[in-house]
Amino acid sequence: MPAGHGLRCRTRDSFSRPFRKKGYIALTTYLRTYKIGDYVDIKVNGAVHKGMPHKFYHGRTGIVWNVTKRAIGVEINKQVRNKILKKRIHVRVEHVMPSRCNEEFKLRKKKNDELKSAAKARGEIISTKRKPEGPKPGFMVEAHTLETVTPIPYDVVNDLKGGY
């Protein structure tokens, strides 16, 4: 028979539940609040067949554009030939988790705002742009005195008797 090209083909491992994570789904999954504009990661839960996205979207990050009773509308970029399309899909909450992709950005923004307000109080203007790390400072390599090393002469007779 030829290779199958079904909806869930080649998902034996990707849709399977992790080791020691089988059983009931945690209530946190259902109690989380998603708002429009939030970043979410699509991680398919193989235990829930309803509202399951296509395998292409598994592991992708998107932005919430719609919130319904049991599902979340997610907008994801998908490359189709030579263009990137914004795909809008509805995914059940069991297959979605909040993304940590912009956590570092939010922390950096908060820190920069604090730095700017402190500089403004001092009457200064500072730049909060990230700069690449410059070259390491120069140093002089100290020359050591030359030491001539000569090998110990090999003595066959003493070596056969048991060494020196």
GROMACS .gro file of N, CA and C in nm:
model
  492
    1MET      N    1   0.083  -0.120   0.000
    1MET     CA    2   0.000   0.000   0.000
    1MET      C    3   0.087   0.126   0.000
    2PRO      N    4   0.041   0.233  -0.063
    2PRO     CA    5   0.119   0.357  -0.061
    2PRO      C    6   0.109   0.425   0.075
    3ALA      N    7   0.198   0.520   0.095
    3ALA     CA    8   0.200   0.593   0.223
    3ALA      C    9   0.072   0.674   0.238
    4GLY      N   10   0.018   0.676   0.360
    4GLY     CA   11  -0.106   0.749   0.385
    4GLY      C   12  -0.082   0.898   0.396
    5HIS      N   13  -0.181   0.974   0.354
    5HIS     CA   14  -0.173   1.120   0.364
    5HIS      C   15  -0.297   1.173   0.435
    6GLY      N   16  -0.338   1.104   0.539
    6GLY     CA   17  -0.459   1.143   0.611
    6GLY      C   18  -0.437   1.266   0.697
    7LEU      N   19  -0.545   1.306   0.764
    7LEU     CA   20  -0.544   1.426   0.846
    7LEU      C   21  -0.445   1.415   0.962
    8ARG      N   22  -0.435   1.294   1.020
    8ARG     CA   23  -0.347   1.276   1.135
    8ARG      C   24  -0.230   1.183   1.104
    9CYS      N   25  -0.192   1.173   0.978
    9CYS     CA   26  -0.082   1.083   0.943
    9CYS      C   27   0.049   1.135   1.002
   10ARG      N   28   0.134   1.044   1.042
   10ARG     CA   29   0.267   1.073   1.099
   10ARG      C   30   0.259   1.156   1.228
   11THR      N   31   0.159   1.129   1.311
   11THR     CA   32   0.146   1.202   1.438
   11THR      C   33   0.153   1.107   1.556
   12ARG      N   34   0.212   0.989   1.536
   12ARG     CA   35   0.216   0.889   1.641
   12ARG      C   36   0.284   0.943   1.767
   13ASP      N   37   0.392   1.017   1.750
   13ASP     CA   38   0.465   1.070   1.865
   13ASP      C   39   0.420   1.211   1.902
   14SER      N   40   0.393   1.294   1.803
   14SER     CA   41   0.363   1.435   1.832
   14SER      C   42   0.230   1.453   1.904
   15PHE      N   43   0.130   1.368   1.875
   15PHE     CA   44   0.000   1.381   1.939
   15PHE      C   45  -0.014   1.290   2.062
   16SER      N   46   0.086   1.208   2.090
   16SER     CA   47   0.075   1.117   2.205
   16SER      C   48   0.099   1.196   2.334
   17ARG      N   49   0.039   1.149   2.442
   17ARG     CA   50   0.056   1.216   2.571
   17ARG      C   51   0.194   1.186   2.626
   18PRO      N   52   0.257   1.280   2.694
   18PRO     CA   53   0.391   1.256   2.749
   18PRO      C   54   0.391   1.149   2.857
   19PHE      N   55   0.508   1.096   2.885
   19PHE     CA   56   0.524   0.994   2.988
   19PHE      C   57   0.481   1.049   3.124
   20ARG      N   58   0.395   0.975   3.194
   20ARG     CA   59   0.342   1.010   3.326
   20ARG      C   60   0.256   1.136   3.323
   21LYS      N   61   0.204   1.173   3.206
   21LYS     CA   62   0.115   1.288   3.197
   21LYS      C   63  -0.019   1.247   3.137
   22LYS      N   64  -0.051   1.119   3.143
   22LYS     CA   65  -0.178   1.070   3.091
   22LYS      C   66  -0.287   1.091   3.197
   23GLY      N   67  -0.409   1.068   3.160
   23GLY     CA   68  -0.517   1.080   3.258
   23GLY      C   69  -0.594   1.210   3.243
   24TYR      N   70  -0.654   1.253   3.354
   24TYR     CA   71  -0.739   1.372   3.352
   24TYR      C   72  -0.659   1.497   3.317
   25ILE      N   73  -0.726   1.588   3.250
   25ILE     CA   74  -0.664   1.716   3.215
   25ILE      C   75  -0.681   1.810   3.333
   26ALA      N   76  -0.574   1.883   3.365
   26ALA     CA   77  -0.576   1.973   3.481
   26ALA      C   78  -0.680   2.084   3.461
   27LEU      N   79  -0.743   2.124   3.571
   27LEU     CA   80  -0.846   2.228   3.563
   27LEU      C   81  -0.790   2.364   3.523
   28THR      N   82  -0.660   2.384   3.546
   28THR     CA   83  -0.597   2.510   3.506
   28THR      C   84  -0.617   2.536   3.357
   29THR      N   85  -0.618   2.428   3.280
   29THR     CA   86  -0.637   2.440   3.135
   29THR      C   87  -0.767   2.511   3.102
   30TYR      N   88  -0.872   2.481   3.178
   30TYR     CA   89  -1.004   2.537   3.151
   30TYR      C   90  -1.026   2.672   3.219
   31LEU      N   91  -0.953   2.698   3.327
   31LEU     CA   92  -0.975   2.820   3.406
   31LEU      C   93  -0.891   2.938   3.361
   32ARG      N   94  -0.796   2.916   3.270
   32ARG     CA   95  -0.712   3.026   3.222
   32ARG      C   96  -0.795   3.128   3.146
   33THR      N   97  -0.757   3.255   3.161
   33THR     CA   98  -0.824   3.362   3.089
   33THR      C   99  -0.737   3.406   2.972
   34TYR      N  100  -0.795   3.404   2.853
   34TYR     CA  101  -0.725   3.451   2.734
   34TYR      C  102  -0.792   3.578   2.686
   35LYS      N  103  -0.712   3.675   2.649
   35LYS     CA  104  -0.764   3.802   2.599
   35LYS      C  105  -0.717   3.822   2.455
   36ILE      N  106  -0.791   3.902   2.382
   36ILE     CA  107  -0.754   3.930   2.243
   36ILE      C  108  -0.619   4.002   2.242
   37GLY      N  109  -0.529   3.953   2.159
   37GLY     CA  110  -0.395   4.011   2.149
   37GLY      C  111  -0.290   3.932   2.225
   38ASP      N  112  -0.331   3.833   2.306
   38ASP     CA  113  -0.235   3.750   2.379
   38ASP      C  114  -0.163   3.657   2.283
   39TYR      N  115  -0.038   3.626   2.317
   39TYR     CA  116   0.038   3.527   2.241
   39TYR      C  117   0.010   3.390   2.302
   40VAL      N  118  -0.018   3.292   2.218
   40VAL     CA  119  -0.045   3.156   2.266
   40VAL      C  120   0.034   3.056   2.182
   41ASP      N  121   0.073   2.947   2.247
   41ASP     CA  122   0.139   2.836   2.179
   41ASP      C  123   0.035   2.727   2.156
   42ILE      N  124   0.035   2.670   2.037
   42ILE     CA  125  -0.056   2.560   2.006
   42ILE      C  126   0.019   2.431   2.034
   43LYS      N  127  -0.033   2.356   2.132
   43LYS     CA  128   0.026   2.229   2.170
   43LYS      C  129  -0.089   2.129   2.177
   44VAL      N  130  -0.097   2.043   2.078
   44VAL     CA  131  -0.211   1.952   2.065
   44VAL      C  132  -0.213   1.853   2.179
   45ASN      N  133  -0.330   1.838   2.241
   45ASN     CA  134  -0.351   1.738   2.346
   45ASN      C  135  -0.423   1.621   2.281
   46GLY      N  136  -0.354   1.508   2.268
   46GLY     CA  137  -0.409   1.392   2.198
   46GLY      C  138  -0.529   1.331   2.266
   47ALA      N  139  -0.552   1.362   2.394
   47ALA     CA  140  -0.665   1.304   2.466
   47ALA      C  141  -0.797   1.369   2.426
   48VAL      N  142  -0.791   1.489   2.371
   48VAL     CA  143  -0.913   1.561   2.332
   48VAL      C  144  -0.916   1.567   2.180
   49HIS      N  145  -1.015   1.500   2.120
   49HIS     CA  146  -1.023   1.495   1.974
   49HIS      C  147  -1.099   1.614   1.917
   50LYS      N  148  -1.186   1.673   1.997
   50LYS     CA  149  -1.265   1.786   1.947
   50LYS      C  150  -1.178   1.912   1.941
   51GLY      N  151  -1.202   1.993   1.843
   51GLY     CA  152  -1.133   2.121   1.831
   51GLY      C  153  -0.984   2.109   1.813
   52MET      N  154  -0.940   1.996   1.759
   52MET     CA  155  -0.796   1.971   1.743
   52MET      C  156  -0.748   2.038   1.613
   53PRO      N  157  -0.641   2.116   1.620
   53PRO     CA  158  -0.590   2.178   1.498
   53PRO      C  159  -0.513   2.078   1.412
   54HIS      N  160  -0.487   2.115   1.289
   54HIS     CA  161  -0.409   2.030   1.199
   54HIS      C  162  -0.266   2.020   1.251
   55LYS      N  163  -0.200   1.910   1.216
   55LYS     CA  164  -0.065   1.886   1.268
   55LYS      C  165   0.035   1.995   1.230
   56PHE      N  166   0.007   2.069   1.122
   56PHE     CA  167   0.097   2.178   1.082
   56PHE      C  168   0.109   2.282   1.192
   57TYR      N  169  -0.001   2.309   1.262
   57TYR     CA  170  -0.004   2.416   1.362
   57TYR      C  171   0.052   2.373   1.497
   58HIS      N  172   0.080   2.245   1.515
   58HIS     CA  173   0.133   2.195   1.643
   58HIS      C  174   0.272   2.256   1.667
   59GLY      N  175   0.287   2.324   1.780
   59GLY     CA  176   0.415   2.386   1.814
   59GLY      C  177   0.430   2.528   1.764
   60ARG      N  178   0.326   2.583   1.701
   60ARG     CA  179   0.334   2.719   1.647
   60ARG      C  180   0.283   2.819   1.750
   61THR      N  181   0.328   2.942   1.735
   61THR     CA  182   0.283   3.051   1.821
   61THR      C  183   0.198   3.147   1.740
   62GLY      N  184   0.087   3.189   1.798
   62GLY     CA  185  -0.002   3.281   1.730
   62GLY      C  186  -0.060   3.383   1.826
   63ILE      N  187  -0.143   3.470   1.771
   63ILE     CA  188  -0.206   3.577   1.849
   63ILE      C  189  -0.356   3.552   1.855
   64VAL      N  190  -0.414   3.568   1.974
   64VAL     CA  191  -0.558   3.547   1.993
   64VAL      C  192  -0.633   3.661   1.924
   65TRP      N  193  -0.728   3.625   1.837
   65TRP     CA  194  -0.811   3.725   1.771
   65TRP      C  195  -0.958   3.709   1.804
   66ASN      N  196  -0.995   3.596   1.868
   66ASN     CA  197  -1.135   3.573   1.903
   66ASN      C  198  -1.140   3.478   2.022
   67VAL      N  199  -1.235   3.502   2.112
   67VAL     CA  200  -1.255   3.413   2.228
   67VAL      C  201  -1.401   3.372   2.229
   68THR      N  202  -1.425   3.240   2.225
   68THR     CA  203  -1.561   3.188   2.229
   68THR      C  204  -1.578   3.105   2.354
   69LYS      N  205  -1.690   3.034   2.364
   69LYS     CA  206  -1.724   2.961   2.486
   69LYS      C  207  -1.619   2.856   2.522
   70ARG      N  208  -1.581   2.774   2.424
   70ARG     CA  209  -1.486   2.666   2.452
   70ARG      C  210  -1.360   2.672   2.368
   71ALA      N  211  -1.351   2.770   2.281
   71ALA     CA  212  -1.239   2.775   2.188
   71ALA      C  213  -1.175   2.913   2.183
   72ILE      N  214  -1.058   2.916   2.125
   72ILE     CA  215  -0.982   3.039   2.109
   72ILE      C  216  -0.953   3.055   1.960
   73GLY      N  217  -0.978   3.172   1.905
   73GLY     CA  218  -0.940   3.200   1.767
   73GLY      C  219  -0.797   3.248   1.765
   74VAL      N  220  -0.712   3.179   1.688
   74VAL     CA  221  -0.569   3.210   1.685
   74VAL      C  222  -0.529   3.246   1.542
   75GLU      N  223  -0.450   3.352   1.529
   75GLU     CA  224  -0.399   3.394   1.398
   75GLU      C  225  -0.252   3.355   1.390
   76ILE      N  226  -0.219   3.274   1.288
   76ILE     CA  227  -0.085   3.218   1.274
   76ILE      C  228  -0.033   3.249   1.135
   77ASN      N  229   0.097   3.275   1.124
   77ASN     CA  230   0.160   3.293   0.994
   77ASN      C  231   0.194   3.158   0.935
   78LYS      N  232   0.162   3.140   0.807
   78LYS     CA  233   0.192   3.015   0.737
   78LYS      C  234   0.253   3.048   0.602
   79GLN      N  235   0.369   2.989   0.574
   79GLN     CA  236   0.432   3.012   0.445
   79GLN      C  237   0.371   2.919   0.342
   80VAL      N  238   0.317   2.979   0.236
   80VAL     CA  239   0.261   2.904   0.124
   80VAL      C  240   0.334   2.952   0.000
   81ARG      N  241   0.418   2.866  -0.055
   81ARG     CA  242   0.504   2.899  -0.168
   81ARG      C  243   0.590   3.022  -0.135
   82ASN      N  244   0.569   3.132  -0.206
   82ASN     CA  245   0.658   3.247  -0.184
   82ASN      C  246   0.592   3.359  -0.106
   83LYS      N  247   0.489   3.327  -0.029
   83LYS     CA  248   0.424   3.431   0.050
   83LYS      C  249   0.388   3.376   0.188
   84ILE      N  250   0.372   3.466   0.282
   84ILE     CA  251   0.333   3.429   0.418
   84ILE      C  252   0.189   3.476   0.439
   85LEU      N  253   0.102   3.380   0.466
   85LEU     CA  254  -0.040   3.411   0.487
   85LEU      C  255  -0.071   3.413   0.635
   86LYS      N  256  -0.166   3.497   0.674
   86LYS     CA  257  -0.215   3.498   0.812
   86LYS      C  258  -0.336   3.407   0.816
   87LYS      N  259  -0.319   3.291   0.879
   87LYS     CA  260  -0.428   3.193   0.888
   87LYS      C  261  -0.501   3.214   1.020
   88ARG      N  262  -0.633   3.214   1.015
   88ARG     CA  263  -0.714   3.228   1.136
   88ARG      C  264  -0.786   3.097   1.160
   89ILE      N  265  -0.757   3.034   1.273
   89ILE     CA  266  -0.819   2.906   1.306
   89ILE      C  267  -0.878   2.914   1.446
   90HIS      N  268  -0.978   2.831   1.472
   90HIS     CA  269  -1.034   2.818   1.606
   90HIS      C  270  -0.982   2.688   1.665
   91VAL      N  271  -0.930   2.697   1.786
   91VAL     CA  272  -0.872   2.583   1.855
   91VAL      C  273  -0.933   2.575   1.993
   92ARG      N  274  -0.967   2.455   2.035
   92ARG     CA  275  -1.021   2.438   2.170
   92ARG      C  276  -0.915   2.469   2.274
   93VAL      N  277  -0.959   2.512   2.394
   93VAL     CA  278  -0.865   2.558   2.496
   93VAL      C  279  -0.769   2.449   2.543
   94GLU      N  280  -0.806   2.322   2.526
   94GLU     CA  281  -0.718   2.213   2.568
   94GLU      C  282  -0.590   2.208   2.485
   95HIS      N  283  -0.595   2.263   2.364
   95HIS     CA  284  -0.481   2.257   2.273
   95HIS      C  285  -0.401   2.387   2.270
   96VAL      N  286  -0.428   2.476   2.364
   96VAL     CA  287  -0.364   2.608   2.365
   96VAL      C  288  -0.304   2.634   2.502
   97MET      N  289  -0.189   2.701   2.505
   97MET     CA  290  -0.130   2.742   2.632
   97MET      C  291  -0.067   2.881   2.614
   98PRO      N  292  -0.064   2.962   2.720
   98PRO     CA  293  -0.006   3.096   2.707
   98PRO      C  294   0.141   3.088   2.669
   99SER      N  295   0.183   3.175   2.579
   99SER     CA  296   0.321   3.173   2.532
   99SER      C  297   0.408   3.262   2.619
  100ARG      N  298   0.535   3.225   2.628
  100ARG     CA  299   0.632   3.305   2.702
  100ARG      C  300   0.724   3.380   2.607
  101CYS      N  301   0.682   3.394   2.480
  101CYS     CA  302   0.770   3.449   2.377
  101CYS      C  303   0.804   3.596   2.399
  102ASN      N  304   0.716   3.672   2.461
  102ASN     CA  305   0.746   3.815   2.480
  102ASN      C  306   0.765   3.851   2.627
  103GLU      N  307   0.795   3.753   2.710
  103GLU     CA  308   0.821   3.779   2.852
  103GLU      C  309   0.943   3.868   2.870
  104GLU      N  310   1.051   3.832   2.801
  104GLU     CA  311   1.176   3.907   2.812
  104GLU      C  312   1.157   4.051   2.764
  105PHE      N  313   1.078   4.067   2.657
  105PHE     CA  314   1.051   4.201   2.603
  105PHE      C  315   0.976   4.286   2.706
  106LYS      N  316   0.877   4.226   2.772
  106LYS     CA  317   0.799   4.301   2.871
  106LYS      C  318   0.886   4.344   2.989
  107LEU      N  319   0.974   4.253   3.035
  107LEU     CA  320   1.064   4.286   3.146
  107LEU      C  321   1.160   4.398   3.105
  108ARG      N  322   1.214   4.389   2.983
  108ARG     CA  323   1.307   4.490   2.934
  108ARG      C  324   1.238   4.625   2.920
  109LYS      N  325   1.114   4.624   2.873
  109LYS     CA  326   1.038   4.748   2.857
  109LYS      C  327   1.012   4.814   2.993
  110LYS      N  328   0.977   4.731   3.093
  110LYS     CA  329   0.952   4.783   3.227
  110LYS      C  330   1.079   4.843   3.287
  111LYS      N  331   1.192   4.772   3.267
  111LYS     CA  332   1.320   4.819   3.320
  111LYS      C  333   1.362   4.949   3.251
  112ASN      N  334   1.341   4.957   3.119
  112ASN     CA  335   1.376   5.079   3.044
  112ASN      C  336   1.291   5.198   3.089
  113ASP      N  337   1.163   5.174   3.117
  113ASP     CA  338   1.077   5.282   3.165
  113ASP      C  339   1.125   5.336   3.299
  114GLU      N  340   1.169   5.244   3.387
  114GLU     CA  341   1.223   5.287   3.516
  114GLU      C  342   1.351   5.368   3.498
  115LEU      N  343   1.439   5.321   3.408
  115LEU     CA  344   1.564   5.393   3.383
  115LEU      C  345   1.537   5.532   3.325
  116LYS      N  346   1.439   5.540   3.233
  116LYS     CA  347   1.406   5.669   3.172
  116LYS      C  348   1.349   5.767   3.275
  117SER      N  349   1.261   5.718   3.363
  117SER     CA  350   1.202   5.806   3.464
  117SER      C  351   1.308   5.854   3.563
  118ALA      N  352   1.402   5.764   3.599
  118ALA     CA  353   1.510   5.803   3.690
  118ALA      C  354   1.602   5.907   3.623
  119ALA      N  355   1.630   5.888   3.495
  119ALA     CA  356   1.715   5.983   3.422
  119ALA      C  357   1.645   6.118   3.405
  120LYS      N  358   1.515   6.114   3.384
  120LYS     CA  359   1.439   6.239   3.368
  120LYS      C  360   1.439   6.318   3.498
  121ALA      N  361   1.433   6.247   3.612
  121ALA     CA  362   1.437   6.315   3.742
  121ALA      C  363   1.572   6.383   3.763
  122ARG      N  364   1.679   6.321   3.709
  122ARG     CA  365   1.813   6.380   3.720
  122ARG      C  366   1.836   6.487   3.614
  123GLY      N  367   1.749   6.493   3.515
  123GLY     CA  368   1.763   6.592   3.408
  123GLY      C  369   1.855   6.546   3.296
  124GLU      N  370   1.865   6.416   3.276
  124GLU     CA  371   1.951   6.359   3.172
  124GLU      C  372   1.866   6.292   3.065
  125ILE      N  373   1.929   6.268   2.952
  125ILE     CA  374   1.866   6.190   2.846
  125ILE      C  375   1.954   6.068   2.823
  126ILE      N  376   1.894   5.949   2.836
  126ILE     CA  377   1.972   5.827   2.818
  126ILE      C  378   1.918   5.747   2.700
  127SER      N  379   2.004   5.661   2.648
  127SER     CA  380   1.965   5.571   2.539
  127SER      C  381   1.942   5.432   2.597
  128THR      N  382   1.826   5.376   2.568
  128THR     CA  383   1.796   5.242   2.619
  128THR      C  384   1.811   5.135   2.511
  129LYS      N  385   1.876   5.172   2.400
  129LYS     CA  386   1.895   5.076   2.292
  129LYS      C  387   1.996   4.969   2.335
  130ARG      N  388   1.971   4.849   2.288
  130ARG     CA  389   2.066   4.741   2.315
  130ARG      C  390   2.183   4.754   2.218
  131LYS      N  391   2.303   4.744   2.272
  131LYS     CA  392   2.422   4.757   2.188
  131LYS      C  393   2.498   4.625   2.188
  132PRO      N  394   2.558   4.590   2.074
  132PRO     CA  395   2.635   4.466   2.072
  132PRO      C  396   2.758   4.477   2.160
  133GLU      N  397   2.800   4.365   2.214
  133GLU     CA  398   2.917   4.363   2.301
  133GLU      C  399   3.040   4.397   2.218
  134GLY      N  400   3.117   4.492   2.264
  134GLY     CA  401   3.236   4.536   2.191
  134GLY      C  402   3.350   4.437   2.202
  135PRO      N  403   3.463   4.469   2.138
  135PRO     CA  404   3.577   4.378   2.146
  135PRO      C  405   3.636   4.376   2.286
  136LYS      N  406   3.701   4.267   2.320
  136LYS     CA  407   3.763   4.256   2.451
  136LYS      C  408   3.883   4.350   2.459
  137PRO      N  409   3.914   4.400   2.579
  137PRO     CA  410   4.028   4.493   2.590
  137PRO      C  411   4.160   4.423   2.559
  138GLY      N  412   4.255   4.501   2.506
  138GLY     CA  413   4.385   4.444   2.469
  138GLY      C  414   4.471   4.417   2.591
  139PHE      N  415   4.568   4.330   2.574
  139PHE     CA  416   4.662   4.299   2.682
  139PHE      C  417   4.792   4.252   2.619
  140MET      N  418   4.899   4.261   2.696
  140MET     CA  419   5.031   4.220   2.648
  140MET      C  420   5.058   4.077   2.692
  141VAL      N  421   5.110   3.998   2.601
  141VAL     CA  422   5.149   3.862   2.633
  141VAL      C  423   5.293   3.866   2.678
  142GLU      N  424   5.317   3.824   2.801
  142GLU     CA  425   5.454   3.827   2.854
  142GLU      C  426   5.533   3.710   2.799
  143ALA      N  427   5.654   3.739   2.752
  143ALA     CA  428   5.740   3.634   2.696
  143ALA      C  429   5.813   3.564   2.810
  144HIS      N  430   5.812   3.433   2.808
  144HIS     CA  431   5.884   3.356   2.908
  144HIS      C  432   6.023   3.323   2.855
  145THR      N  433   6.115   3.296   2.947
  145THR     CA  434   6.250   3.258   2.904
  145THR      C  435   6.246   3.120   2.843
  146LEU      N  436   6.328   3.100   2.741
  146LEU     CA  437   6.331   2.971   2.672
  146LEU      C  438   6.401   2.868   2.758
  147GLU      N  439   6.347   2.749   2.759
  147GLU     CA  440   6.407   2.639   2.836
  147GLU      C  441   6.428   2.523   2.739
  148THR      N  442   6.553   2.479   2.729
  148THR     CA  443   6.585   2.370   2.638
  148THR      C  444   6.555   2.238   2.707
  149VAL      N  445   6.477   2.156   2.642
  149VAL     CA  446   6.437   2.028   2.699
  149VAL      C  447   6.500   1.918   2.614
  150THR      N  448   6.571   1.826   2.680
  150THR     CA  449   6.631   1.713   2.608
  150THR      C  450   6.578   1.584   2.667
  151PRO      N  451   6.555   1.484   2.583
  151PRO     CA  452   6.504   1.357   2.634
  151PRO      C  453   6.610   1.278   2.710
  152ILE      N  454   6.565   1.193   2.802
  152ILE     CA  455   6.655   1.105   2.877
  152ILE      C  456   6.700   0.994   2.781
  153PRO      N  457   6.829   0.962   2.781
  153PRO     CA  458   6.875   0.856   2.689
  153PRO      C  459   6.811   0.722   2.725
  154TYR      N  460   6.771   0.651   2.623
  154TYR     CA  461   6.702   0.524   2.642
  154TYR      C  462   6.805   0.413   2.661
  155ASP      N  463   6.794   0.341   2.773
  155ASP     CA  464   6.888   0.232   2.804
  155ASP      C  465   6.813   0.100   2.794
  156VAL      N  466   6.845   0.022   2.692
  156VAL     CA  467   6.773  -0.102   2.665
  156VAL      C  468   6.798  -0.205   2.774
  157VAL      N  469   6.922  -0.215   2.823
  157VAL     CA  470   6.958  -0.319   2.922
  157VAL      C  471   6.884  -0.296   3.052
  158ASN      N  472   6.883  -0.175   3.105
  158ASN     CA  473   6.814  -0.148   3.231
  158ASN      C  474   6.662  -0.159   3.216
  159ASP      N  475   6.612  -0.129   3.098
  159ASP     CA  476   6.468  -0.137   3.074
  159ASP      C  477   6.421  -0.281   3.081
  160LEU      N  478   6.502  -0.374   3.030
  160LEU     CA  479   6.465  -0.515   3.034
  160LEU      C  480   6.475  -0.573   3.175
  161LYS      N  481   6.564  -0.517   3.260
  161LYS     CA  482   6.581  -0.568   3.396
  161LYS      C  483   6.470  -0.518   3.490
  162GLY      N  484   6.399  -0.418   3.452
  162GLY     CA  485   6.292  -0.369   3.539
  162GLY      C  486   6.298  -0.221   3.561
  163GLY      N  487   6.372  -0.152   3.483
  163GLY     CA  488   6.372  -0.007   3.492
  163GLY      C  489   6.477   0.046   3.586
  164TYR      N  490   6.480   0.174   3.606
  164TYR     CA  491   6.581   0.240   3.688
  164TYR      C  492   6.551   0.226   3.835
   0.00000   0.00000   0.00000
